[in-house]
């Protein structure tokens, strides 16, 4: 089956009611036939649902689809993208372990690396997105995980998964990729040697700004560890959110195609705007890693960044002038969302760290939505004003 077909047809089995669309299994637990059924189920002698913190038909359908779309072996669904990322680290790391990560990571992931994991004596070394040649020099005897996001949030840097995957393999490191900006439709990190792929399903996978969700997929034996950790600690996705997200996947390919078309149109328009210092979008020829993006991504995604001339004062004026686009913390919604990373999603970073990951005061991030492309361009153009 091809991508679009799998996203639609990988459903849970029908019940006796022969429903066409999978119903919502809003139940916290499942009943046993008798004492022996209960014993053997808890002993994992059979595969069945016991309790929705462990598994549920709706979460299983959602997970099975992502597993298949990413080319993985197994997976587990979480309440949010951050609980997927945290639980993955917590399940696989021990005191004394070391992570190597690209410096450009989502703000909360950065907080995990710098504030929380050190509490358990787990340290992280960063490399800059354009310095993958330095990764090998950061490896120590304690390094266990090589972690990247690509394209990165918010700078849309593109990292070469093939090169990083080969380093992970050479040194026997677990290679983990946050594939949130690309979605399984545009990029499959497992093809390049990723052991695990994490997603915030809150973004393009839901695509309509309704529910939170996260998922980790990859090698069976690693997912087993993550499952056991999560089964005991409780970050599970709710069946309701899984039901929504599994149905969202049915339209992922058509939505993402249109998001990418709108984003490329906007990127071209901003490139020709004299009030803009630069525009960064993976499928613009001017992107420093355009060739890598073309190699590993089907299309450029829906996120672009640009820098307005005039710094923070002008950036704020620009945001206040927008008439249609939303100022909101989310991304990957049908509605175009404009943010100022330095004062919002990445405000916990020091000025020094912000500059290291390319977040200047005038940097604006756009999550391009599914409105008519001309209307998006019109709103962003008129927001520059006359001065
Ligand atoms: C790249 C990336 N990873 C992870 C997350 C966290 O996802 P969630 O908000 O679902 O916890 C986000 C959220 O914006 C993100 O952009």
Tab-separated table of C-alpha atoms and ligand atoms in Angstrom:
chain	number	residue	atom	x	y	z
A	1	UNK	CA	0.000	0.000	0.000
A	2	UNK	CA	1.157	3.563	-0.708
A	3	UNK	CA	1.345	6.346	1.892
A	4	UNK	CA	-2.112	7.823	1.275
A	5	UNK	CA	-3.791	4.416	1.315
A	6	UNK	CA	-2.081	3.296	4.523
A	7	UNK	CA	-3.027	6.584	6.247
A	8	UNK	CA	-6.664	5.836	5.442
A	9	UNK	CA	-6.998	2.064	5.461
A	10	UNK	CA	-4.936	0.894	8.464
A	11	UNK	CA	-7.939	0.763	10.775
A	12	UNK	CA	-8.675	-1.353	13.820
A	13	UNK	CA	-10.936	-4.338	13.160
A	14	UNK	CA	-14.655	-3.626	12.943
A	15	UNK	CA	-16.839	-4.510	15.899
A	16	UNK	CA	-20.104	-6.446	15.560
A	17	UNK	CA	-21.733	-3.185	14.397
A	18	UNK	CA	-19.633	-3.139	11.203
A	19	UNK	CA	-18.826	0.553	11.483
A	20	UNK	CA	-17.111	2.092	8.431
A	21	UNK	CA	-15.221	4.736	10.402
A	22	UNK	CA	-13.467	3.528	13.587
A	23	UNK	CA	-15.605	4.436	16.628
A	24	UNK	CA	-14.322	6.081	19.777
A	25	UNK	CA	-13.360	3.561	22.480
A	26	UNK	CA	-13.715	5.962	25.387
A	27	UNK	CA	-13.057	3.505	28.178
A	28	UNK	CA	-10.380	3.470	30.846
A	29	UNK	CA	-10.322	-0.316	31.202
A	30	UNK	CA	-11.374	-3.606	29.597
A	31	UNK	CA	-13.075	-6.628	31.182
A	32	UNK	CA	-11.738	-10.151	31.562
A	33	UNK	CA	-13.679	-13.348	30.856
A	34	UNK	CA	-12.536	-15.008	34.056
A	35	UNK	CA	-9.658	-15.219	36.556
A	36	UNK	CA	-7.425	-17.113	34.147
A	37	UNK	CA	-8.025	-14.548	31.384
A	38	UNK	CA	-7.043	-11.816	33.833
A	39	UNK	CA	-3.886	-13.634	35.000
A	40	UNK	CA	-2.661	-14.514	31.515
A	41	UNK	CA	-3.424	-11.017	30.211
A	42	UNK	CA	-1.370	-9.355	32.948
A	43	UNK	CA	1.397	-11.916	32.379
A	44	UNK	CA	1.439	-10.735	28.709
A	45	UNK	CA	0.820	-14.294	27.525
A	46	UNK	CA	-1.704	-12.802	25.087
A	47	UNK	CA	-1.951	-9.519	23.266
A	48	UNK	CA	-5.019	-7.630	24.413
A	49	UNK	CA	-6.124	-4.334	25.929
A	50	UNK	CA	-6.128	-4.212	29.746
A	51	UNK	CA	-6.169	-0.576	30.690
A	52	UNK	CA	-5.975	2.553	28.534
A	53	UNK	CA	-2.743	3.750	30.175
A	54	UNK	CA	-1.169	0.649	28.577
A	55	UNK	CA	-3.086	0.441	25.290
A	56	UNK	CA	-6.473	1.181	23.725
A	57	UNK	CA	-7.921	0.383	20.261
A	58	UNK	CA	-7.868	4.080	19.265
A	59	UNK	CA	-4.280	4.710	20.353
A	60	UNK	CA	-3.241	1.409	18.740
A	61	UNK	CA	-4.755	2.483	15.412
A	62	UNK	CA	-2.992	5.845	15.544
A	63	UNK	CA	0.353	4.272	16.527
A	64	UNK	CA	0.108	1.542	13.872
A	65	UNK	CA	-0.433	4.145	11.186
A	66	UNK	CA	2.609	6.218	12.237
A	67	UNK	CA	4.708	3.036	12.550
A	68	UNK	CA	3.782	2.099	9.005
A	69	UNK	CA	4.160	5.616	7.552
A	70	UNK	CA	7.624	6.009	9.120
A	71	UNK	CA	8.790	2.503	8.204
A	72	UNK	CA	9.269	1.632	11.893
A	73	UNK	CA	8.803	-1.618	13.824
A	74	UNK	CA	6.785	-0.411	16.819
A	75	UNK	CA	5.635	2.685	18.676
A	76	UNK	CA	3.885	4.255	21.655
A	77	UNK	CA	1.590	7.315	21.750
A	78	UNK	CA	1.892	10.094	24.319
A	79	UNK	CA	-0.211	12.955	25.633
A	80	UNK	CA	2.074	15.564	24.007
A	81	UNK	CA	5.213	15.823	21.903
A	82	UNK	CA	7.208	16.819	24.985
A	83	UNK	CA	6.047	13.767	26.937
A	84	UNK	CA	7.191	11.627	23.976
A	85	UNK	CA	10.618	13.258	24.037
A	86	UNK	CA	11.009	13.206	27.834
A	87	UNK	CA	9.766	9.629	28.240
A	88	UNK	CA	12.048	8.434	25.442
A	89	UNK	CA	15.094	9.896	27.202
A	90	UNK	CA	13.955	8.820	30.654
A	91	UNK	CA	13.346	5.234	29.543
A	92	UNK	CA	16.661	4.802	27.751
A	93	UNK	CA	19.175	6.840	29.769
A	94	UNK	CA	20.888	6.247	33.108
A	95	UNK	CA	22.853	8.470	35.435
A	96	UNK	CA	26.213	9.346	33.855
A	97	UNK	CA	25.013	9.062	30.241
A	98	UNK	CA	25.775	11.757	27.698
A	99	UNK	CA	23.726	13.124	24.780
A	100	UNK	CA	25.002	14.922	21.696
A	101	UNK	CA	22.386	17.197	20.165
A	102	UNK	CA	22.120	19.850	17.544
A	103	UNK	CA	21.978	23.227	19.323
A	104	UNK	CA	18.855	24.256	17.376
A	105	UNK	CA	16.135	22.340	19.157
A	106	UNK	CA	12.637	23.242	20.319
A	107	UNK	CA	12.767	25.496	23.433
A	108	UNK	CA	11.325	22.917	25.849
A	109	UNK	CA	13.717	20.234	24.569
A	110	UNK	CA	16.535	22.686	25.280
A	111	UNK	CA	15.161	23.128	28.832
A	112	UNK	CA	15.150	19.320	29.241
A	113	UNK	CA	18.824	19.172	28.244
A	114	UNK	CA	19.987	22.121	30.309
A	115	UNK	CA	17.690	22.158	33.362
A	116	UNK	CA	16.088	18.776	34.025
A	117	UNK	CA	18.265	15.925	32.705
A	118	UNK	CA	21.325	17.292	34.597
A	119	UNK	CA	19.333	16.644	37.833
A	120	UNK	CA	19.822	12.941	37.072
A	121	UNK	CA	23.469	13.432	36.045
A	122	UNK	CA	22.715	13.220	32.320
A	123	UNK	CA	24.694	15.773	30.320
A	124	UNK	CA	24.339	17.174	26.796
A	125	UNK	CA	26.877	18.626	24.350
A	126	UNK	CA	25.667	20.769	21.478
A	127	UNK	CA	26.927	21.158	17.924
A	128	UNK	CA	25.780	23.950	15.614
A	129	UNK	CA	23.539	23.023	12.690
A	130	UNK	CA	26.291	23.919	10.187
A	131	UNK	CA	28.994	22.014	12.106
A	132	UNK	CA	28.120	18.345	11.748
A	133	UNK	CA	31.852	17.838	11.126
A	134	UNK	CA	32.390	18.493	14.868
A	135	UNK	CA	30.074	15.717	16.101
A	136	UNK	CA	32.807	13.075	16.309
A	137	UNK	CA	34.969	15.320	18.503
A	138	UNK	CA	32.136	15.529	21.075
A	139	UNK	CA	31.761	11.755	21.522
A	140	UNK	CA	32.894	10.394	24.912
A	141	UNK	CA	32.822	6.905	26.443
A	142	UNK	CA	29.492	7.898	28.022
A	143	UNK	CA	27.739	9.133	24.886
A	144	UNK	CA	24.573	7.170	24.289
A	145	UNK	CA	22.273	9.316	22.126
A	146	UNK	CA	22.740	11.485	19.042
A	147	UNK	CA	19.675	13.726	18.772
A	148	UNK	CA	18.536	16.091	16.028
A	149	UNK	CA	15.518	17.997	14.767
A	150	UNK	CA	15.343	18.706	11.063
A	151	UNK	CA	14.120	21.131	9.839
A	152	UNK	CA	14.827	22.865	13.133
A	153	UNK	CA	12.436	25.018	15.140
A	154	UNK	CA	12.412	27.946	14.546
A	155	UNK	CA	15.423	28.484	12.259
A	156	UNK	CA	14.454	25.851	9.628
A	157	UNK	CA	18.060	24.665	9.465
A	158	UNK	CA	18.330	21.378	7.604
A	159	UNK	CA	20.678	18.689	8.923
A	160	UNK	CA	22.036	15.925	6.719
A	161	UNK	CA	20.411	12.767	8.117
A	162	UNK	CA	22.600	10.512	6.000
A	163	UNK	CA	25.853	11.928	7.414
A	164	UNK	CA	24.596	12.016	11.013
A	165	UNK	CA	23.112	8.513	10.692
A	166	UNK	CA	26.458	7.147	9.525
A	167	UNK	CA	28.265	8.730	12.512
A	168	UNK	CA	25.705	7.192	14.896
A	169	UNK	CA	26.221	3.800	13.294
A	170	UNK	CA	30.030	4.035	13.361
A	171	UNK	CA	30.063	4.808	17.103
A	172	UNK	CA	27.081	2.637	18.026
A	173	UNK	CA	25.003	5.586	19.293
A	174	UNK	CA	21.211	5.686	19.410
A	175	UNK	CA	20.136	8.082	16.677
A	176	UNK	CA	16.893	9.901	17.544
A	177	UNK	CA	15.183	12.393	15.219
A	178	UNK	CA	12.369	14.834	15.988
A	179	UNK	CA	10.507	14.713	12.665
A	180	UNK	CA	7.786	17.180	13.673
A	181	UNK	CA	8.324	19.843	10.981
A	182	UNK	CA	8.577	17.337	8.124
A	183	UNK	CA	5.893	14.795	9.119
A	184	UNK	CA	6.216	11.194	7.850
A	185	UNK	CA	4.873	12.418	4.500
A	186	UNK	CA	7.920	14.558	3.686
A	187	UNK	CA	10.764	12.685	5.372
A	188	UNK	CA	11.481	9.271	6.884
A	189	UNK	CA	14.578	9.424	9.140
A	190	UNK	CA	14.597	5.633	9.605
A	191	UNK	CA	15.738	5.390	5.969
A	192	UNK	CA	18.911	7.179	7.097
A	193	UNK	CA	19.560	5.002	10.113
A	194	UNK	CA	17.442	6.637	12.834
A	195	UNK	CA	16.701	4.180	15.649
A	196	UNK	CA	13.771	6.232	16.904
A	197	UNK	CA	11.610	9.030	15.487
A	198	UNK	CA	9.599	11.365	17.712
A	199	UNK	CA	6.698	13.601	16.721
A	200	UNK	CA	4.581	16.274	18.248
A	201	UNK	CA	1.265	15.148	16.750
A	202	UNK	CA	-0.159	18.472	17.965
A	203	UNK	CA	1.279	20.122	14.840
A	204	UNK	CA	0.704	19.046	11.220
A	205	UNK	CA	-0.492	15.567	12.155
A	206	UNK	CA	-3.593	17.040	13.809
A	207	UNK	CA	-3.307	19.967	11.432
A	208	UNK	CA	-6.406	21.736	12.691
A	209	UNK	CA	-5.254	23.050	16.052
A	210	UNK	CA	-7.554	20.852	18.128
A	211	UNK	CA	-5.702	18.324	20.263
A	212	UNK	CA	-2.289	17.643	21.793
A	213	UNK	CA	-0.400	14.439	21.118
A	214	UNK	CA	3.007	12.844	20.694
A	215	UNK	CA	4.427	9.584	19.444
A	216	UNK	CA	7.732	7.711	19.389
A	217	UNK	CA	8.332	4.994	16.801
A	218	UNK	CA	11.343	2.876	15.884
A	219	UNK	CA	13.133	-0.328	16.835
A	220	UNK	CA	11.052	-2.906	18.635
A	221	UNK	CA	13.414	-3.503	21.555
A	222	UNK	CA	13.766	0.248	22.269
A	223	UNK	CA	10.009	0.818	22.062
A	224	UNK	CA	9.559	-2.040	24.534
A	225	UNK	CA	11.689	-0.124	27.097
A	226	UNK	CA	9.766	3.076	26.374
A	227	UNK	CA	6.453	1.238	26.666
A	228	UNK	CA	7.364	-0.298	30.044
A	229	UNK	CA	8.502	3.083	31.378
A	230	UNK	CA	5.332	4.781	30.123
A	231	UNK	CA	2.994	2.030	31.283
A	232	UNK	CA	4.262	2.674	34.808
A	233	UNK	CA	4.672	6.438	34.740
A	234	UNK	CA	1.518	7.407	32.835
A	235	UNK	CA	2.167	9.851	29.957
A	236	UNK	CA	-0.294	7.990	27.656
A	237	UNK	CA	-2.314	9.657	24.891
A	238	UNK	CA	-6.037	9.837	25.575
A	239	UNK	CA	-8.243	7.606	23.366
A	240	UNK	CA	-10.210	10.684	22.324
A	241	UNK	CA	-7.101	12.445	21.016
A	242	UNK	CA	-5.972	9.239	19.285
A	243	UNK	CA	-9.360	8.984	17.576
A	244	UNK	CA	-9.033	12.575	16.312
A	245	UNK	CA	-5.400	12.115	15.258
A	246	UNK	CA	-5.960	8.846	13.421
A	247	UNK	CA	-8.682	10.526	11.360
A	248	UNK	CA	-6.381	13.528	10.785
A	249	UNK	CA	-3.814	11.187	9.252
A	250	UNK	CA	-6.334	10.267	6.552
A	251	UNK	CA	-5.878	13.754	5.044
A	252	UNK	CA	-2.223	14.373	5.970
A	253	UNK	CA	-0.829	13.992	2.452
A	254	UNK	CA	-3.262	16.376	0.748
A	255	UNK	CA	-3.001	18.917	3.549
A	256	UNK	CA	0.801	18.872	3.608
A	257	UNK	CA	1.027	19.203	-0.206
A	258	UNK	CA	-1.084	22.381	-0.037
A	259	UNK	CA	0.742	23.748	3.044
A	260	UNK	CA	4.032	23.376	1.173
A	261	UNK	CA	2.700	25.027	-2.001
A	262	UNK	CA	1.431	28.012	0.021
A	263	UNK	CA	4.714	28.238	1.965
A	264	UNK	CA	6.845	28.276	-1.193
A	265	UNK	CA	4.630	31.003	-2.722
A	266	UNK	CA	4.995	33.125	0.416
A	267	UNK	CA	8.764	32.507	0.564
A	268	UNK	CA	9.155	33.755	-3.039
A	269	UNK	CA	7.062	36.825	-2.301
A	270	UNK	CA	9.047	37.731	0.851
A	271	UNK	CA	12.337	37.254	-1.009
A	272	UNK	CA	11.353	40.180	-3.219
A	273	UNK	CA	10.296	42.435	-0.314
A	274	UNK	CA	12.761	45.254	0.339
A	275	UNK	CA	11.791	45.424	4.050
A	276	UNK	CA	13.122	41.904	4.615
A	277	UNK	CA	16.802	41.150	5.294
A	278	UNK	CA	16.545	37.454	4.450
A	279	UNK	CA	14.046	34.597	4.078
A	280	UNK	CA	14.861	31.011	5.035
A	281	UNK	CA	12.833	28.107	3.657
A	282	UNK	CA	14.259	24.618	2.926
A	283	UNK	CA	13.126	24.595	-0.714
A	284	UNK	CA	14.417	28.094	-1.578
A	285	UNK	CA	17.660	27.904	-3.553
A	286	UNK	CA	19.146	30.469	-1.165
A	287	UNK	CA	18.797	28.076	1.820
A	288	UNK	CA	22.316	27.030	2.924
A	289	UNK	CA	21.306	23.351	2.840
A	290	UNK	CA	18.970	23.452	-0.161
A	291	UNK	CA	20.661	20.398	-1.735
A	292	UNK	CA	20.336	18.349	1.471
A	293	UNK	CA	16.680	19.385	1.814
A	294	UNK	CA	16.009	18.291	-1.780
A	295	UNK	CA	17.721	14.952	-1.086
A	296	UNK	CA	15.869	13.990	2.082
A	297	UNK	CA	12.547	15.877	1.908
A	298	UNK	CA	9.721	15.440	-0.575
A	299	UNK	CA	8.709	19.134	-0.242
A	300	UNK	CA	9.917	22.048	1.901
A	301	UNK	CA	7.367	21.963	4.752
A	302	UNK	CA	5.059	24.734	5.970
A	303	UNK	CA	7.428	26.752	8.151
A	304	UNK	CA	9.558	29.648	7.013
A	305	UNK	CA	11.396	32.395	8.837
A	306	UNK	CA	12.382	35.870	7.766
A	307	UNK	CA	14.127	38.817	9.370
A	308	UNK	CA	12.498	42.222	9.204
A	309	UNK	CA	14.734	45.252	8.891
A	310	UNK	CA	14.648	47.446	12.019
A	311	UNK	CA	14.894	44.827	14.817
A	312	UNK	CA	12.423	44.184	17.632
A	313	UNK	CA	10.549	47.490	17.345
A	314	UNK	CA	9.717	46.910	13.727
A	315	UNK	CA	9.009	43.179	14.309
A	316	UNK	CA	6.384	44.066	16.942
A	317	UNK	CA	4.835	46.689	14.684
A	318	UNK	CA	4.651	44.107	11.907
A	319	UNK	CA	2.888	41.598	14.191
A	320	UNK	CA	0.409	44.247	15.355
A	321	UNK	CA	-0.406	45.182	11.751
A	322	UNK	CA	-1.508	41.658	10.767
A	323	UNK	CA	-5.221	41.528	10.033
A	324	UNK	CA	-5.901	37.857	9.200
A	325	UNK	CA	-2.941	35.751	10.396
A	326	UNK	CA	-3.045	34.619	14.028
A	327	UNK	CA	-0.514	35.353	16.748
A	328	UNK	CA	-0.449	31.983	18.481
A	329	UNK	CA	1.976	29.481	20.014
A	330	UNK	CA	0.992	26.570	17.795
A	331	UNK	CA	2.153	25.644	14.303
A	332	UNK	CA	0.943	23.328	11.561
A	333	UNK	CA	-2.666	24.565	11.773
A	334	UNK	CA	-5.030	25.277	8.835
A	335	UNK	CA	-4.785	28.925	9.966
A	336	UNK	CA	-1.559	30.796	9.206
A	337	UNK	CA	0.249	31.568	12.464
A	338	UNK	CA	2.937	34.193	12.902
A	339	UNK	CA	5.265	34.255	15.914
A	340	UNK	CA	8.252	36.110	17.241
A	341	UNK	CA	10.439	33.284	18.636
A	342	UNK	CA	12.793	35.518	20.678
A	343	UNK	CA	9.922	36.755	22.860
A	344	UNK	CA	7.763	33.606	22.891
A	345	UNK	CA	8.666	29.940	22.211
A	346	UNK	CA	12.397	30.493	22.743
A	347	UNK	CA	12.265	33.260	25.380
A	348	UNK	CA	13.898	30.986	28.006
A	349	UNK	CA	17.163	31.015	26.029
A	350	UNK	CA	19.804	33.582	26.998
A	351	UNK	CA	20.582	36.324	24.429
A	352	UNK	CA	23.847	34.500	23.744
A	353	UNK	CA	22.102	31.150	23.115
A	354	UNK	CA	19.443	32.832	20.957
A	355	UNK	CA	22.108	34.243	18.665
A	356	UNK	CA	23.932	30.888	18.540
A	357	UNK	CA	20.792	29.318	17.042
A	358	UNK	CA	20.145	32.267	14.733
A	359	UNK	CA	17.172	33.778	16.596
A	360	UNK	CA	17.638	37.495	16.125
A	361	UNK	CA	15.307	40.198	17.462
A	362	UNK	CA	13.830	40.774	14.024
A	363	UNK	CA	13.239	37.098	13.242
A	364	UNK	CA	9.626	36.171	12.456
A	365	UNK	CA	8.394	32.577	12.062
A	366	UNK	CA	5.423	31.794	9.868
A	367	UNK	CA	3.499	28.538	9.994
A	368	UNK	CA	1.811	28.777	6.624
A	369	UNK	CA	-1.790	27.571	6.683
A	370	UNK	CA	-4.319	26.401	4.145
A	371	UNK	CA	-6.062	29.710	3.418
A	372	UNK	CA	-5.895	30.954	-0.182
A	373	UNK	CA	-2.247	31.682	-0.966
A	374	UNK	CA	-3.030	35.207	-2.282
A	375	UNK	CA	-4.796	36.103	0.974
A	376	UNK	CA	-1.822	34.938	3.064
A	377	UNK	CA	0.620	36.938	0.927
A	378	UNK	CA	-1.674	39.981	1.024
A	379	UNK	CA	-1.869	40.005	4.834
A	380	UNK	CA	1.861	39.573	5.343
A	381	UNK	CA	2.659	42.234	2.741
A	382	UNK	CA	0.263	44.863	4.089
A	383	UNK	CA	1.631	44.304	7.620
A	384	UNK	CA	4.945	45.922	6.634
A	385	UNK	CA	3.092	49.262	6.423
A	386	UNK	CA	4.285	52.283	4.485
A	387	UNK	CA	7.197	53.545	6.566
B	1	LIG	C1	9.956	20.458	16.915
B	1	LIG	C2	9.050	20.295	18.092
B	1	LIG	N1	9.210	19.245	18.911
B	1	LIG	C3	8.419	19.063	19.981
B	1	LIG	C4	7.429	19.959	20.298
B	1	LIG	C5	6.583	19.725	21.526
B	1	LIG	O1	5.327	19.296	21.193
B	1	LIG	P1	4.028	19.431	22.158
B	1	LIG	O2	3.677	20.876	22.177
B	1	LIG	O3	3.021	18.559	21.516
B	1	LIG	O4	4.448	18.942	23.505
B	1	LIG	C6	7.217	21.069	19.484
B	1	LIG	C7	6.153	22.037	19.806
B	1	LIG	O5	6.053	23.090	19.205
B	1	LIG	C8	8.047	21.233	18.340
B	1	LIG	O6	7.888	22.288	17.520
